[in-house]
Amino acid sequence: MASRDFLQKLPSQQLTQSRGFWSMVHLDPILLVLLIGLVGFGLVILYSGGDGRIELVKGQGIRIALAFLVMVVFAQLDPAVYRRWAPWLYLVGMAGLVAVLLIGVGAKGAQRWLALPGLPRFQPSELMKLVVPMMAAWYLSRHFLPPRLSRVTVALLLVFIPMGLIVKQPDLGTSLLVVASGVFVVFFAGISWRVLAAFGGLVAVAVPLMWVFVMREYQKQRVLTLLDPESDPLGAGWNIIQSKTAIGSGGWSGKGWMQGTQSHLEFLPESHTDFIVAVLAEEFGFVGVLSLMGLYLLIILRCLYIAVNAQDSFSRLLAGALSMTFFIYVFVNVGMVSGLLPVVGVPLPLISYGGTSIVTLMAAFGILMSIHTHRRMITS
Amino acid sequence: MPWGEFKDTAGERRVFQRRTLAVVVILLLLMGVLVARMYQLQIVQHETFSTMSDKNRVQVQSVAPTRGLVYDRNGVLLAENRPVFSVTVVPERVGNLDETLTELQRFLSISEEDLERFHRRLKERRRPFQEIPLRYDLNEQEIASMAVHRHELPGVEVNAELVRYYPHAEMTAHALGYVGRINRDELQRIDPVDYAGTNYIGKSGIERFYEDLLHGTVGYQHVETNARGRTLRVLEQESSVPGSDISLHLDMRLQERAFSLLEGRRGAVVAIEPETGGVLALASVPGFDANLFVTGIGVEAYRELNESHDKPLFNRALRGQYPPGSTIKPMLGIAGLDTDTVTRELTIWDPGFYQIKGRRFRDWKRSGHGWVDLTDAIAESCDIYFYDMAVKMGVDHMHDYLTRFGFGEQTALDISGALPGLVPSREWKRAFRNEPWYPGDSVNMGIGQGFNLATPLQLATATAVTANQGRWAQPRLLRQVIGDTPATEALPEQKRDDIVLRNPDDWDFIIDSMKEVMHGAKGTAREAAKDASYLMAGKTGTAQVFSLAEDEEYDEEEVRERLRDHALFIGFAPIDNPKIAVAVIVENGGSGSGTAAPLARAMFDAWLLEFNAGEAGLVVGAAGGNSP
């Protein structure tokens, strides 16, 4: 405590040498380049996945530009700001989640949005994707690490209560991402492997209970379809079968840009949103898929590098959790599209068409860059 | 944090670093899983998915061949293919289904049955974007309305298909048969590849017999389609081969004449060209509109046809098995002469009855005909003469000779659905009646009553053979296949032996007797042959009606009518070089000479004087007079 106060009182600039351009603007050039590369690649695929409709690409481009702006803004704020505001943001987020269940609006039978007078429509659950790890990181970093079991329990409660609220919307996909981000914080905080195993055991028990009591019919159907898509090839299994066909028919190097028959002949649904990886796989083949995976891997590794080099517990935990959440996006989407996981409606990060998740992700990257560029101590 | 404790920053850092390492390992592992999965799909199973991808986008569409047309001998169209328009709906492309259906009812008439069928199909499992039929057979107004308003109705499609149409409806139904939608049983029989895309198959008559010829061969198109099934482009194509057009021996003018002659009555007329065996007319009255059956007749309409007392669905010409009565006397005469049972000069005394074993059989003429020889017996239709001859000849000979004329068998080459009639024999009676043959049975057989049954087609056939003096030309409808196939290839082989007599002059003798029927002073049909400009030969007949069907109820008038005898007549003209042989039956017509003979005379006049006037080979001579 004392050391922290002492350090906080020193003006940062006195301790640091002259910083480069990037430090001044609080951006990480490597991550920036990787992100630009990724979204560029994404726009190219989107053009094909959207069947050559340039308006789609233009819309997405604008959205991406705005998201980059958000990233820059978030990068300017000192991580200490995030740490201080974490509990308040958490309360606001929780209020938002409760409000959504009571007065929320939405489409397709799901209430996910809040339309308050004077404010633009927003999804509280999206907010929670950032706020929950922040809260968990704040709570755990206040005390010794690794945390005691009691603290772990509290942290987990902080994570699972919002998850429960989100599940009720219903929005299984987002709830899983929120849980993942929170659990990663706990993991990085250093809970013992034994506790982790016990926790894993709990989950294993909970899953069948969830199947019977919590999961809705369509969610159960999705799992069944995953295991045997051929049982309903014209109905529920259609997406998976078409997706696998698209991917498999790509071969080593794909059919060529804009030449994908599965997507362009309308066999593959959601070809510009959730299933866009299949378009990539069909048109650019195994080589294309490897390239994409490689790009994502580099981004995640860079983020983990930032996390390791962060200068306080809060920043480390938060950075680690955000990096791994990003990975979860990739793993779940690609796993779903290739038939390894049931369909849960998780978009391919920064590539799938659609605005909300891009903004949230870029905000997260902004936080990461903030953590990386607001340094109090020079590492010698 | 409690005062006095320091955070172990370095320690926390180390923990974090260890965790990060663990995470990176898990990360790489999971990425590896994804990559491995992609490898499995894209490399290991590439062939499978490549094929599936092609299967998706490449569809083999069959191109149905156009059905061959059917003409009569003069090129009059008897069966053609007309475009019929139907409306289908693709529910996925329709905004609001109920609204659209309501909207459609402004332009189309949609029955409750149609809507019910539509909604039923809607619930069944179907491919996404597959269309569901709503209404078939739009009329011209509806087609026009749809053309104008289709753009207002997304998801609604108008399809055209070629459907069989019979311009002469009632008159050709029994002769041609008809096509109908393929049912499940037929699906088992046919080659599914060749019939892909075809909805109709011949159900009866010519349409059925020459199905292979008329159907043609299916063609193919490899097309690229999108998921909506919309064809984007044709990749490969193999044209369909249309069915062969055929022309029949039928003469529509003669057929029309037969129908008008039988108007208001029930009966049949069969006319055959003796030289070729070609069927010139095949009329069964009343007929029915075959077009109703093509797209599927409604329940009400079918019930009406089926329950009508006149039985329009019953093909009397081919399936009406009547006792031939006196019409077979000429044939039995041939038998008698050839077996030496009687001679040309033999005369017997006809007192009006015949007694055998204590039972009396009467002549139709109560007082009898007096002294008669064979010619008289035929000309005046004397029953006693034939009773006597029949008993003396015996059933075995009678059976033998009658079958040589085609009775008791189906002898037509390409007329499906014809029944064989019945020529009784000892064996038959043993087998079916479990009784021996009695002399009384021969008596009845001698005048064509008893167990004998013959169809109008068989009567006409036997008449044609007689006209040909024993030479067999099996009756056939097909005259010509327009194109490469000669008719002889399409027709089954002829198998019947000519009737060879010990004395071929017997033919002339019997034909002469038949001429007496028409032109002689005592001939039973002399009224009908009055003022003819050519010589004709014939024989009248009357068949007794035995019983009413149990479930029929009539008023008195009708009862009396339907109990009357059937009127029969066979004949051919002209005697030298016959051009037409005719068999007529008028149900409940009373007397053969009164009702049936004039009808046949009208047919002769029509054929010889009207339709073929001026043709070489026609003998136009004075009426009356005895032949040498």
Short mmCIF file of C-alpha atoms in Angstrom, two decimals, chain A residues 1 141 144-145 187-188 190-191 234 241-242 244-245 247-249 251-252 255 261-262 265-267 277 281 285-286 289-290 293 300 304 307-308 310 313 316 324 327 331 334-335 338-340, chain B residues 1 3 5-7 9 12-13 15-17 19-20 22-24 27-28 30-31 33-35 37-39 41-43 46 49-50 52-53 56-57 125-128 224-228 232:
data_model
loop_
_atom_site.label_atom_id
_atom_site.label_comp_id
_atom_site.label_asym_id
_atom_site.label_seq_id
_atom_site.Cartn_x
_atom_site.Cartn_y
_atom_site.Cartn_z
CA MET A 1 0.00 0.00 0.00
CA SER A 141 -5.82 -7.43 -6.97
CA PHE A 144 -2.71 -11.02 -1.77
CA LEU A 145 -2.37 -13.25 -4.71
CA PHE A 187 -7.23 -18.37 -13.17
CA PHE A 188 -4.52 -15.84 -13.78
CA GLY A 190 -3.36 -18.08 -9.28
CA ILE A 191 -5.94 -20.30 -7.73
CA LEU A 234 -33.07 -29.90 -44.30
CA ILE A 241 -23.71 -29.58 -43.26
CA GLN A 242 -23.40 -26.68 -45.66
CA LYS A 244 -18.58 -28.34 -43.53
CA THR A 245 -19.18 -28.78 -47.24
CA ILE A 247 -14.86 -25.76 -45.76
CA GLY A 248 -14.04 -29.24 -47.01
CA SER A 249 -14.48 -28.37 -50.66
CA GLY A 251 -8.97 -28.11 -50.30
CA TRP A 252 -5.41 -26.84 -50.10
CA LYS A 255 -11.63 -22.12 -55.14
CA THR A 261 -20.07 -21.87 -54.78
CA GLN A 262 -21.47 -22.65 -51.36
CA LEU A 265 -25.16 -19.93 -54.59
CA GLU A 266 -26.80 -19.31 -51.25
CA PHE A 267 -26.28 -22.73 -49.79
CA VAL A 277 -14.87 -18.55 -41.80
CA ALA A 281 -12.02 -21.75 -46.09
CA GLY A 285 -8.36 -23.19 -48.71
CA PHE A 286 -6.26 -24.61 -45.95
CA VAL A 289 -7.24 -20.78 -42.86
CA LEU A 290 -3.70 -21.21 -41.59
CA MET A 293 -5.17 -18.61 -37.49
CA ILE A 300 -3.14 -13.03 -28.87
CA LEU A 304 -0.21 -11.86 -23.57
CA ALA A 307 -0.04 -8.75 -19.98
CA VAL A 308 3.20 -10.26 -18.76
CA ALA A 310 2.16 -5.06 -17.18
CA SER A 313 -1.69 -6.96 -10.64
CA ARG A 316 -1.94 -8.07 -15.52
CA MET A 324 -7.95 -15.03 -23.56
CA PHE A 327 -9.10 -16.31 -28.06
CA PHE A 331 -12.08 -20.85 -30.79
CA VAL A 334 -14.24 -21.61 -35.75
CA GLY A 335 -15.15 -24.67 -33.70
CA SER A 338 -16.33 -26.64 -38.46
CA GLY A 339 -18.76 -28.77 -36.53
CA LEU A 340 -16.82 -29.28 -33.31
CA MET B 1 -4.75 -4.40 2.97
CA TRP B 3 -0.99 -2.38 7.68
CA GLU B 5 2.24 -6.20 4.99
CA PHE B 6 3.85 -5.68 1.68
CA LYS B 7 2.53 -7.03 -1.49
CA THR B 9 4.93 -7.90 -6.29
CA GLU B 12 2.72 -12.20 -7.92
CA ARG B 13 4.53 -11.55 -11.10
CA VAL B 15 2.73 -16.62 -10.49
CA PHE B 16 1.31 -14.69 -13.37
CA GLN B 17 4.18 -15.66 -15.61
CA ARG B 19 0.02 -19.04 -15.46
CA THR B 20 0.66 -17.28 -18.72
CA ALA B 22 0.27 -22.60 -18.95
CA VAL B 23 -2.23 -20.55 -20.87
CA VAL B 24 0.02 -20.31 -23.90
CA LEU B 27 -3.72 -21.88 -26.37
CA LEU B 28 -1.40 -23.61 -28.77
CA LEU B 30 -6.54 -25.61 -28.80
CA MET B 31 -5.37 -23.80 -31.90
CA VAL B 33 -7.16 -28.77 -32.44
CA LEU B 34 -8.80 -26.22 -34.73
CA VAL B 35 -6.09 -26.55 -37.32
CA ARG B 37 -10.03 -30.16 -37.62
CA MET B 38 -9.62 -27.92 -40.62
CA TYR B 39 -7.00 -30.25 -41.97
CA LEU B 41 -12.14 -31.38 -43.39
CA GLN B 42 -10.11 -29.71 -46.06
CA ILE B 43 -7.48 -32.25 -46.85
CA HIS B 46 -11.72 -32.99 -49.36
CA PHE B 49 -17.06 -32.37 -49.49
CA SER B 50 -16.05 -31.43 -52.98
CA MET B 52 -21.21 -32.61 -51.86
CA SER B 53 -20.53 -29.08 -52.95
CA ASN B 56 -25.50 -28.92 -54.16
CA ARG B 57 -24.91 -26.69 -57.06
CA ARG B 125 -41.36 -32.07 -44.82
CA ARG B 126 -39.97 -30.30 -47.80
CA ARG B 127 -36.77 -28.76 -49.02
CA PRO B 128 -36.48 -25.06 -48.27
CA GLU B 224 -26.12 -24.91 -61.91
CA THR B 225 -28.64 -23.91 -59.29
CA ASN B 226 -28.51 -21.86 -56.14
CA ALA B 227 -29.98 -22.92 -52.85
CA ARG B 228 -33.38 -21.63 -53.96
CA LEU B 232 -28.50 -20.01 -63.08
#
